[in-house]
């Protein structure tokens, strides 16, 4: 490992800022083959054979704002970008070398800079030197600094909104991540901004761009820019220019103009199939007895939630109890509304649907797989004539479900998982046909997990000695369910 790339002492992996800036610039040449790097002057530029000659566009500024500006270099966007050190403008000499030596000059050079004093002065000095040398170069400063109000920026207008935008104006919305906001939260922020624009101002942008365009290192924040589309006087609509393709690693606007102007409008919701009734198994249950037993089992799981959560906080991530409680509450609500289903497999199908929508994570998936397989195990025992669901039928269906579950998890008794409670229950029920004895076996299996070192599941990653003090939360929760089930069947 490079001595410059070290284990993070605080927040960073690379602790040499000079090396960091140069290596970050180099990375752009790895992700975009149209670019090249002048390391001595920290200039990232477009290779001469990457695009046809045109007016070269140069920008830049202090590092720490990535992907601005170097990652915007590429055909269709910037011709070059000049980087300073972190949060410091590049020198006039760096910029002069960029303009005179690293970009195509036959059609002129346009320098675009942010309204930051250091950038304006250093880029301006370089532009004046290039002009003095006889080259056609112009500079544009990007309007007002929006970091302060206009009064502090030397303007008489104290309003923060520098232009008026009405509901009849076509606009483009850009929501920018300042570096420390997760992609998930950026999605939520973008939706909220668009919603407020429409509800409070009757503004519905014709384009919405959301992502990381200009950062402040890992700043926890975001910026909102609203562009009013006007005639730019260049012979093409501004929107067409914005939609134009660009091969730049840091620019993300992948939706074509034709898709924006004529967006697809159909959905699959209108044609969504109605719930298809599952095939009956011809194995019958007493709905009232089944509901009574299940309610007793589910109530016991809900009551045990604080203990399950406490155990999972010690050896896991603390969400097992909440997940089981949420699933139990969902099933209780379901069976309170469906009390006429007499077919055992269809009864299980209804419960499975609830589990699939209310329980997430690994345990939710395992329970859903098991219950689907349980319903299948019941249907495999179907015959032309109706017959009651005996303990033997349930035991055989449970064995089928256990075999199916083993295809999706390698967990076995002794691995400190819910299997330590499930397997003894299924085995004892098949042996004796007695639910109470099977529940006792599940409880004994759960208690054995206390002190058992895990070989699967999150406990393995958590580590520590907590497993010596508490049982496996999944096994404990399932054992509580079986105990409640046995009590409800008495």
Coordinates of C-alpha atoms in Angstrom, one line a residue:
X1 CA 0.0 0.0 0.0
X2 CA 1.2 3.5 -0.9
X3 CA 2.5 5.4 2.2
X4 CA 0.2 8.2 1.1
X5 CA -2.8 5.9 1.2
X6 CA -3.3 5.0 4.8
X7 CA -5.9 3.8 7.2
X8 CA -8.1 6.8 8.1
X9 CA -6.9 8.5 11.3
X10 CA -9.9 10.7 11.2
X11 CA -12.2 11.2 8.3
X12 CA -10.0 10.6 5.3
X13 CA -8.1 7.9 3.5
X14 CA -5.6 10.2 1.8
X15 CA -4.1 12.7 4.2
X16 CA -1.7 14.5 1.9
X17 CA -3.7 17.3 0.2
X18 CA -1.2 17.9 -2.6
X19 CA -1.1 14.2 -3.5
X20 CA -4.9 14.1 -3.2
X21 CA -5.6 16.8 -5.7
X22 CA -3.2 15.4 -8.3
X23 CA -4.4 11.8 -7.9
X24 CA -8.0 13.0 -8.2
X25 CA -7.2 14.9 -11.4
X26 CA -5.4 11.8 -12.7
X27 CA -8.5 9.7 -12.0
X28 CA -10.5 11.7 -14.5
X29 CA -8.1 10.6 -17.3
X30 CA -8.8 7.0 -16.2
X31 CA -12.6 7.4 -16.4
X32 CA -12.6 9.6 -19.6
X33 CA -10.1 8.7 -22.3
X34 CA -10.7 12.0 -24.1
X35 CA -8.8 13.9 -21.4
X36 CA -5.2 14.4 -20.6
X37 CA -3.4 15.9 -17.5
X38 CA -0.7 18.5 -17.2
X39 CA 0.4 17.5 -13.7
X40 CA 2.9 20.4 -13.2
X41 CA 0.2 23.0 -13.8
X42 CA -2.8 21.0 -12.6
X43 CA -4.6 21.4 -16.0
X44 CA -7.0 18.8 -17.2
X45 CA -7.6 19.3 -21.0
X46 CA -9.3 17.8 -24.0
X47 CA -7.0 15.7 -26.2
X48 CA -6.5 17.4 -29.6
X49 CA -8.0 14.4 -31.5
X50 CA -11.0 14.0 -29.3
X51 CA -13.2 16.6 -30.9
X52 CA -13.4 18.9 -33.9
X53 CA -12.0 22.4 -33.5
X54 CA -14.5 24.9 -31.9
X55 CA -14.4 27.8 -29.5
X56 CA -12.5 26.4 -26.5
X57 CA -14.2 26.8 -23.2
X58 CA -12.0 27.0 -20.1
X59 CA -13.0 27.1 -16.5
X60 CA -11.5 26.2 -13.1
X61 CA -11.1 27.2 -9.5
X62 CA -10.0 25.8 -6.2
X63 CA -10.1 22.1 -5.6
X64 CA -12.6 20.6 -3.2
X65 CA -15.6 21.4 -5.4
X66 CA -15.5 18.2 -7.4
X67 CA -16.8 17.2 -9.9
X68 CA -16.4 20.8 -10.8
X69 CA -14.5 21.7 -12.8
X70 CA -12.1 19.1 -14.1
X71 CA -14.7 16.3 -14.5
X72 CA -16.7 18.6 -16.8
X73 CA -13.9 18.5 -19.4
X74 CA -14.9 16.4 -22.4
X75 CA -16.4 16.7 -25.9
X76 CA -19.5 18.9 -25.7
X77 CA -18.6 20.7 -22.5
X78 CA -15.3 22.2 -21.2
X79 CA -12.1 22.2 -23.3
X80 CA -9.9 22.5 -20.1
X81 CA -10.1 23.1 -16.4
X82 CA -7.4 24.6 -14.2
X83 CA -7.3 23.4 -10.5
X84 CA -5.9 25.3 -7.6
X85 CA -5.1 23.8 -4.2
X86 CA -8.1 23.0 -1.9
X87 CA -10.3 26.1 -1.8
X88 CA -7.7 28.3 -3.4
X89 CA -7.7 29.8 -6.8
X90 CA -5.2 28.6 -9.4
X91 CA -2.4 31.0 -10.2
X92 CA -2.5 33.3 -13.2
X93 CA 0.5 31.5 -14.6
X94 CA -1.3 28.1 -14.5
X95 CA -4.3 29.7 -16.3
X96 CA -2.1 31.4 -18.9
X97 CA -0.4 28.2 -19.8
X98 CA -3.8 26.5 -20.1
X99 CA -5.1 29.2 -22.5
X100 CA -1.9 29.4 -24.6
X101 CA -0.6 25.8 -24.6
X102 CA -3.4 23.3 -23.7
X103 CA -6.5 24.3 -25.8
X104 CA -7.4 24.9 -29.4
X105 CA -7.1 28.6 -30.1
X106 CA -8.0 29.0 -33.8
X107 CA -11.6 29.8 -33.1
X108 CA -11.1 31.7 -30.0
X109 CA -11.2 30.9 -26.2
X110 CA -14.0 31.7 -23.8
X111 CA -13.0 31.7 -20.1
X112 CA -15.9 31.1 -17.7
X113 CA -15.3 31.6 -13.9
X114 CA -17.4 31.8 -10.8
X115 CA -17.8 35.1 -9.0
X116 CA -15.1 34.5 -6.4
X117 CA -12.6 37.3 -6.0
X118 CA -9.5 35.1 -6.3
X119 CA -10.8 33.4 -9.5
X120 CA -11.9 36.6 -11.1
X121 CA -8.5 38.3 -10.5
X122 CA -6.2 35.3 -11.5
X123 CA -8.3 34.2 -14.5
X124 CA -8.7 37.9 -15.5
X125 CA -4.9 38.5 -15.4
X126 CA -4.3 35.4 -17.5
X127 CA -6.9 36.5 -20.0
X128 CA -5.4 39.9 -20.3
X129 CA -1.9 38.4 -20.9
X130 CA -3.4 36.2 -23.6
X131 CA -5.0 39.2 -25.3
X132 CA -1.8 41.1 -25.1
X133 CA -0.1 38.2 -26.9
X134 CA -2.6 38.6 -29.7
X135 CA -5.1 35.8 -29.0
X136 CA -8.8 36.1 -29.2
X137 CA -9.9 35.5 -25.6
X138 CA -12.9 36.6 -23.6
X139 CA -14.0 36.1 -20.1
X140 CA -17.5 35.7 -18.5
X141 CA -18.1 35.9 -14.8
X142 CA -21.1 33.9 -13.6
X143 CA -23.4 36.7 -12.4
X144 CA -23.8 37.5 -8.7
X145 CA -22.4 35.5 -5.8
X146 CA -25.5 33.8 -4.4
X147 CA -23.7 33.1 -1.2
X148 CA -24.8 36.4 0.2
X149 CA -27.7 38.7 -0.5
X150 CA -27.4 41.4 -3.1
X151 CA -27.0 44.2 -0.5
X152 CA -23.9 42.5 0.9
X153 CA -22.7 41.8 -2.7
X154 CA -22.7 45.6 -3.4
X155 CA -26.2 45.7 -5.0
X156 CA -29.1 47.9 -4.1
X157 CA -31.7 45.1 -4.3
X158 CA -31.9 43.3 -1.0
X159 CA -34.0 40.4 -2.2
X160 CA -32.3 37.0 -2.4
X161 CA -34.3 36.1 -5.6
X162 CA -32.5 38.1 -8.2
X163 CA -35.1 37.6 -11.0
X164 CA -38.9 37.1 -11.0
X165 CA -40.1 33.8 -12.2
X166 CA -43.8 33.2 -12.9
X167 CA -45.9 30.2 -13.6
X168 CA -45.9 30.9 -17.3
X169 CA -42.1 30.8 -17.5
X170 CA -40.3 27.7 -18.7
X171 CA -37.7 26.7 -16.1
X172 CA -35.0 24.2 -15.4
X173 CA -34.5 23.0 -11.8
X174 CA -31.1 21.8 -10.6
X175 CA -30.7 20.3 -7.1
X176 CA -27.1 20.0 -6.3
X177 CA -25.4 17.9 -3.5
X178 CA -22.8 19.8 -1.7
X179 CA -20.9 16.5 -1.1
X180 CA -22.2 15.0 2.2
X181 CA -25.8 14.1 1.4
X182 CA -26.6 10.5 0.6
X183 CA -28.1 9.6 -2.8
X184 CA -31.2 8.4 -1.0
X185 CA -31.8 11.7 0.8
X186 CA -31.0 13.7 -2.4
X187 CA -33.9 11.9 -4.0
X188 CA -36.2 12.9 -1.2
X189 CA -34.9 16.5 -1.3
X190 CA -35.5 16.7 -5.0
X191 CA -39.0 15.5 -4.7
X192 CA -39.8 17.9 -1.9
X193 CA -38.3 20.9 -3.9
X194 CA -40.3 20.0 -7.0
X195 CA -43.5 19.6 -4.9
X196 CA -43.1 22.9 -3.2
X197 CA -42.4 24.7 -6.5
X198 CA -45.6 23.4 -7.9
X199 CA -47.8 23.8 -4.8
X200 CA -46.5 27.2 -3.6
X201 CA -45.5 28.9 -6.8
X202 CA -47.3 27.0 -9.6
X203 CA -43.9 26.4 -11.2
X204 CA -43.4 23.1 -12.9
X205 CA -39.9 22.8 -14.4
X206 CA -39.5 21.4 -17.9
X207 CA -36.3 19.7 -16.8
X208 CA -35.1 18.5 -13.4
X209 CA -31.4 17.7 -12.8
X210 CA -30.5 16.2 -9.5
X211 CA -27.0 15.0 -8.5
X212 CA -23.6 16.1 -7.4
X213 CA -22.3 18.9 -9.7
X214 CA -20.4 21.3 -7.4
X215 CA -19.5 20.4 -3.9
X216 CA -17.7 21.8 -0.9
X217 CA -15.7 18.7 0.0
X218 CA -18.1 16.6 2.0
X219 CA -20.4 19.5 3.0
X220 CA -23.7 18.4 4.5
X221 CA -26.0 20.5 2.4
X222 CA -27.5 21.1 -1.0
X223 CA -28.2 24.0 -3.3
X224 CA -31.2 24.8 -5.5
X225 CA -30.8 26.6 -8.8
X226 CA -33.8 27.6 -10.9
X227 CA -33.0 28.7 -14.5
X228 CA -35.5 30.7 -16.4
X229 CA -35.2 29.8 -20.1
X230 CA -34.7 32.8 -22.3
X231 CA -33.5 33.4 -25.9
X232 CA -29.8 33.2 -25.6
X233 CA -29.4 34.8 -29.0
X234 CA -27.2 32.0 -30.4
X235 CA -29.7 30.6 -33.0
X236 CA -30.7 27.6 -30.8
X237 CA -33.0 27.4 -27.8
X238 CA -31.3 27.3 -24.5
X239 CA -33.0 24.1 -23.6
X240 CA -31.6 22.4 -26.7
X241 CA -28.1 23.5 -25.6
X242 CA -28.7 22.1 -22.1
X243 CA -29.8 18.8 -23.6
X244 CA -26.9 18.5 -26.0
X245 CA -24.8 15.4 -25.4
X246 CA -21.4 15.7 -23.6
X247 CA -18.7 13.2 -22.8
X248 CA -17.7 14.5 -19.4
X249 CA -17.4 12.2 -16.4
X250 CA -18.9 14.7 -14.0
X251 CA -21.9 15.8 -16.0
X252 CA -25.1 13.7 -15.7
X253 CA -28.1 14.5 -17.9
X254 CA -28.7 11.2 -19.7
X255 CA -32.4 11.8 -20.8
X256 CA -32.7 12.7 -24.5
X257 CA -34.6 15.8 -25.6
X258 CA -37.1 13.7 -27.5
X259 CA -37.9 11.9 -24.2
X260 CA -38.5 15.1 -22.4
X261 CA -40.6 16.7 -25.1
X262 CA -42.8 13.6 -25.7
X263 CA -42.5 11.6 -22.5
X264 CA -44.2 8.2 -22.2
X265 CA -47.5 8.5 -20.4
X266 CA -48.7 4.9 -19.8
X267 CA -48.5 3.0 -16.6
X268 CA -49.1 -0.6 -15.7
X269 CA -51.4 0.3 -12.7
X270 CA -54.6 0.5 -14.8
X271 CA -54.0 -3.0 -16.2
X272 CA -52.9 -4.5 -12.9
X273 CA -54.4 -7.9 -12.6
X274 CA -56.9 -8.4 -9.8
X275 CA -55.8 -10.8 -7.1
X276 CA -55.9 -14.3 -8.5
X277 CA -57.4 -16.7 -6.0
X278 CA -54.9 -19.4 -5.2
X279 CA -55.6 -23.1 -5.8
X280 CA -57.3 -24.8 -2.8
X281 CA -55.6 -27.8 -1.2
X282 CA -58.9 -29.5 -0.1
X283 CA -57.3 -29.6 3.4
X284 CA -59.6 -27.9 5.8
X285 CA -59.2 -26.0 9.0
X286 CA -61.6 -24.4 11.6
X287 CA -61.2 -20.7 10.9
X288 CA -62.2 -19.6 14.4
X289 CA -59.8 -22.1 16.1
X290 CA -57.0 -21.2 13.7
X291 CA -57.5 -17.5 14.4
X292 CA -57.7 -18.1 18.2
X293 CA -54.4 -20.0 18.1
X294 CA -52.7 -17.6 15.9
X295 CA -53.8 -14.6 17.9
X296 CA -52.4 -16.2 21.0
X297 CA -49.1 -16.9 19.3
X298 CA -48.8 -13.4 17.7
X299 CA -49.7 -11.7 21.0
X300 CA -46.9 -13.5 22.7
X301 CA -44.4 -12.3 20.0
X302 CA -45.6 -8.7 20.4
X303 CA -45.2 -8.9 24.1
X304 CA -41.7 -10.4 23.7
X305 CA -40.6 -7.5 21.4
X306 CA -38.7 -5.6 24.1
X307 CA -36.7 -8.7 25.0
X308 CA -36.0 -9.6 21.4
X309 CA -34.9 -6.1 20.6
X310 CA -32.6 -6.0 23.7
X311 CA -31.0 -9.3 22.6
X312 CA -30.6 -8.1 19.1
X313 CA -29.0 -4.9 20.3
X314 CA -26.4 -7.0 22.0
X315 CA -25.6 -9.3 19.1
X316 CA -27.1 -7.6 16.0
X317 CA -28.4 -4.4 14.7
X318 CA -31.4 -4.1 17.0
X319 CA -34.2 -4.4 14.4
X320 CA -35.3 -8.0 14.9
X321 CA -37.9 -7.3 17.5
X322 CA -39.5 -4.4 15.7
X323 CA -39.6 -6.5 12.5
X324 CA -41.3 -9.5 14.2
X325 CA -43.7 -7.2 16.0
X326 CA -44.6 -5.4 12.7
X327 CA -45.2 -8.7 11.0
X328 CA -47.3 -10.0 14.0
X329 CA -49.5 -6.9 14.0
X330 CA -50.0 -7.1 10.3
X331 CA -51.1 -10.8 10.5
X332 CA -53.4 -10.0 13.4
X333 CA -55.1 -7.3 11.4
X334 CA -55.4 -9.6 8.4
X335 CA -57.0 -12.5 10.3
X336 CA -59.5 -10.2 12.0
X337 CA -60.8 -9.3 8.6
X338 CA -60.6 -12.8 7.0
X339 CA -62.4 -15.3 9.2
X340 CA -64.1 -17.5 6.6
X341 CA -61.2 -19.1 4.9
X342 CA -61.4 -22.8 5.6
X343 CA -58.8 -24.1 3.2
X344 CA -55.5 -24.5 5.0
X345 CA -53.2 -23.6 2.0
X346 CA -55.3 -20.5 1.2
X347 CA -55.2 -19.5 4.8
X348 CA -51.4 -19.7 4.8
X349 CA -51.3 -17.8 1.5
X350 CA -53.1 -14.8 3.1
X351 CA -50.7 -14.7 6.0
X352 CA -47.7 -15.0 3.6
X353 CA -48.9 -12.0 1.6
X354 CA -48.9 -10.0 4.8
X355 CA -45.4 -11.1 5.8
X356 CA -44.1 -10.2 2.4
X357 CA -45.3 -6.6 2.7
X358 CA -44.8 -5.9 6.4
X359 CA -41.5 -7.6 7.3
X360 CA -38.3 -6.6 5.5
X361 CA -34.7 -7.7 5.9
X362 CA -33.3 -11.2 6.0
X363 CA -35.8 -12.6 8.6
X364 CA -38.8 -11.3 6.6
X365 CA -37.5 -13.0 3.4
X366 CA -36.8 -16.3 5.3
X367 CA -40.3 -16.4 6.8
X368 CA -41.9 -15.5 3.4
X369 CA -40.0 -18.3 1.7
X370 CA -40.9 -20.8 4.4
X371 CA -44.6 -19.9 4.4
X372 CA -44.8 -20.1 0.6
X373 CA -43.2 -23.5 0.8
X374 CA -45.6 -24.5 3.7
X375 CA -48.6 -23.7 1.5
X376 CA -47.0 -25.8 -1.3
X377 CA -46.4 -28.6 1.1
X378 CA -50.1 -28.6 2.0
X379 CA -51.1 -28.6 -1.7
X380 CA -48.8 -31.6 -2.3
X381 CA -51.0 -33.6 0.1
X382 CA -54.2 -32.6 -1.7
X383 CA -56.6 -35.3 -2.9
X384 CA -59.9 -35.2 -4.6
X385 CA -61.8 -35.4 -1.3
X386 CA -61.8 -32.8 1.5
X387 CA -60.0 -33.8 4.7
X388 CA -59.1 -32.0 7.9
X389 CA -55.6 -30.6 8.6
X390 CA -54.2 -33.2 11.1
X391 CA -50.9 -32.7 13.0
X392 CA -49.4 -35.3 10.6
X393 CA -50.4 -33.2 7.6
X394 CA -49.0 -30.1 9.1
X395 CA -45.8 -31.9 10.1
X396 CA -45.3 -33.2 6.6
X397 CA -45.9 -29.7 5.1
X398 CA -43.5 -28.2 7.6
X399 CA -40.9 -30.7 6.6
X400 CA -41.4 -29.8 2.9
X401 CA -41.1 -26.1 3.9
X402 CA -37.9 -26.8 5.8
X403 CA -36.3 -28.6 2.9
X404 CA -37.2 -25.7 0.6
X405 CA -35.8 -23.2 3.1
X406 CA -32.5 -25.1 3.1
X407 CA -32.1 -24.2 -0.6
X408 CA -31.8 -20.5 0.3
X409 CA -29.8 -20.6 3.6
X410 CA -27.1 -22.9 4.8
X411 CA -28.2 -22.4 8.4
X412 CA -28.4 -25.6 10.4
X413 CA -29.1 -26.3 14.1
X414 CA -26.0 -25.1 16.0
X415 CA -25.4 -22.0 13.8
X416 CA -27.3 -19.7 16.2
X417 CA -30.2 -18.7 14.0
X418 CA -33.9 -19.1 14.0
X419 CA -33.3 -22.6 12.6
X420 CA -32.3 -23.6 16.2
X421 CA -35.9 -23.2 17.2
X422 CA -37.6 -24.1 13.9
X423 CA -35.9 -27.5 13.3
X424 CA -36.7 -29.0 16.8
X425 CA -40.3 -27.9 16.4
X426 CA -40.7 -29.6 13.0
X427 CA -38.8 -32.7 14.1
X428 CA -40.9 -33.2 17.3
X429 CA -44.2 -32.5 15.6
X430 CA -43.4 -35.1 13.0
X431 CA -42.4 -37.6 15.7
X432 CA -45.2 -37.1 18.3
X433 CA -47.9 -35.0 16.6
X434 CA -48.1 -33.0 19.8
X435 CA -47.9 -29.2 19.3
X436 CA -47.1 -28.6 23.0
X437 CA -44.2 -31.0 22.9
X438 CA -43.0 -29.4 19.7
X439 CA -43.2 -25.9 21.2
X440 CA -41.2 -27.1 24.2
X441 CA -38.5 -28.5 21.9
X442 CA -38.4 -25.1 20.1
X443 CA -38.0 -23.3 23.4
X444 CA -35.2 -25.7 24.4
X445 CA -33.5 -25.1 21.1
X446 CA -33.7 -21.4 21.6
X447 CA -32.2 -21.5 25.1
X448 CA -29.3 -23.5 23.8
X449 CA -28.3 -20.6 21.6
X450 CA -27.2 -18.7 24.6
X451 CA -23.4 -18.9 24.6
X452 CA -23.5 -20.5 21.2
X453 CA -21.0 -18.8 18.8
X454 CA -22.6 -17.8 15.6
X455 CA -21.3 -18.9 12.2
X456 CA -24.0 -17.1 10.2
X457 CA -25.9 -13.8 10.4
X458 CA -25.1 -10.4 11.6
X459 CA -23.8 -11.6 14.9
X460 CA -20.7 -12.9 13.1
X461 CA -19.9 -9.3 12.0
X462 CA -20.8 -7.7 15.3
X463 CA -18.4 -9.9 17.2
X464 CA -17.6 -9.5 20.9
X465 CA -18.7 -11.7 23.7
X466 CA -22.4 -10.6 23.9
X467 CA -23.5 -13.9 22.5
X468 CA -22.5 -15.5 25.8
X469 CA -25.2 -13.5 27.6
X470 CA -28.3 -13.7 25.4
X471 CA -30.1 -16.2 23.2
X472 CA -30.3 -15.7 19.5
X473 CA -33.1 -13.1 19.0
X474 CA -34.6 -14.8 16.0
X475 CA -34.7 -18.2 17.6
X476 CA -36.1 -16.7 20.8
X477 CA -38.9 -14.9 18.9
X478 CA -39.9 -18.0 17.0
X479 CA -39.9 -20.1 20.1
X480 CA -42.2 -17.5 21.7
X481 CA -44.5 -17.8 18.7
X482 CA -44.7 -21.6 19.0
X483 CA -45.3 -21.4 22.7
X484 CA -48.2 -19.1 22.2
X485 CA -49.5 -21.3 19.4
X486 CA -49.6 -24.3 21.7
X487 CA -51.3 -22.3 24.4
X488 CA -53.9 -21.1 21.9
X489 CA -54.7 -24.6 20.8
X490 CA -55.5 -25.9 24.3

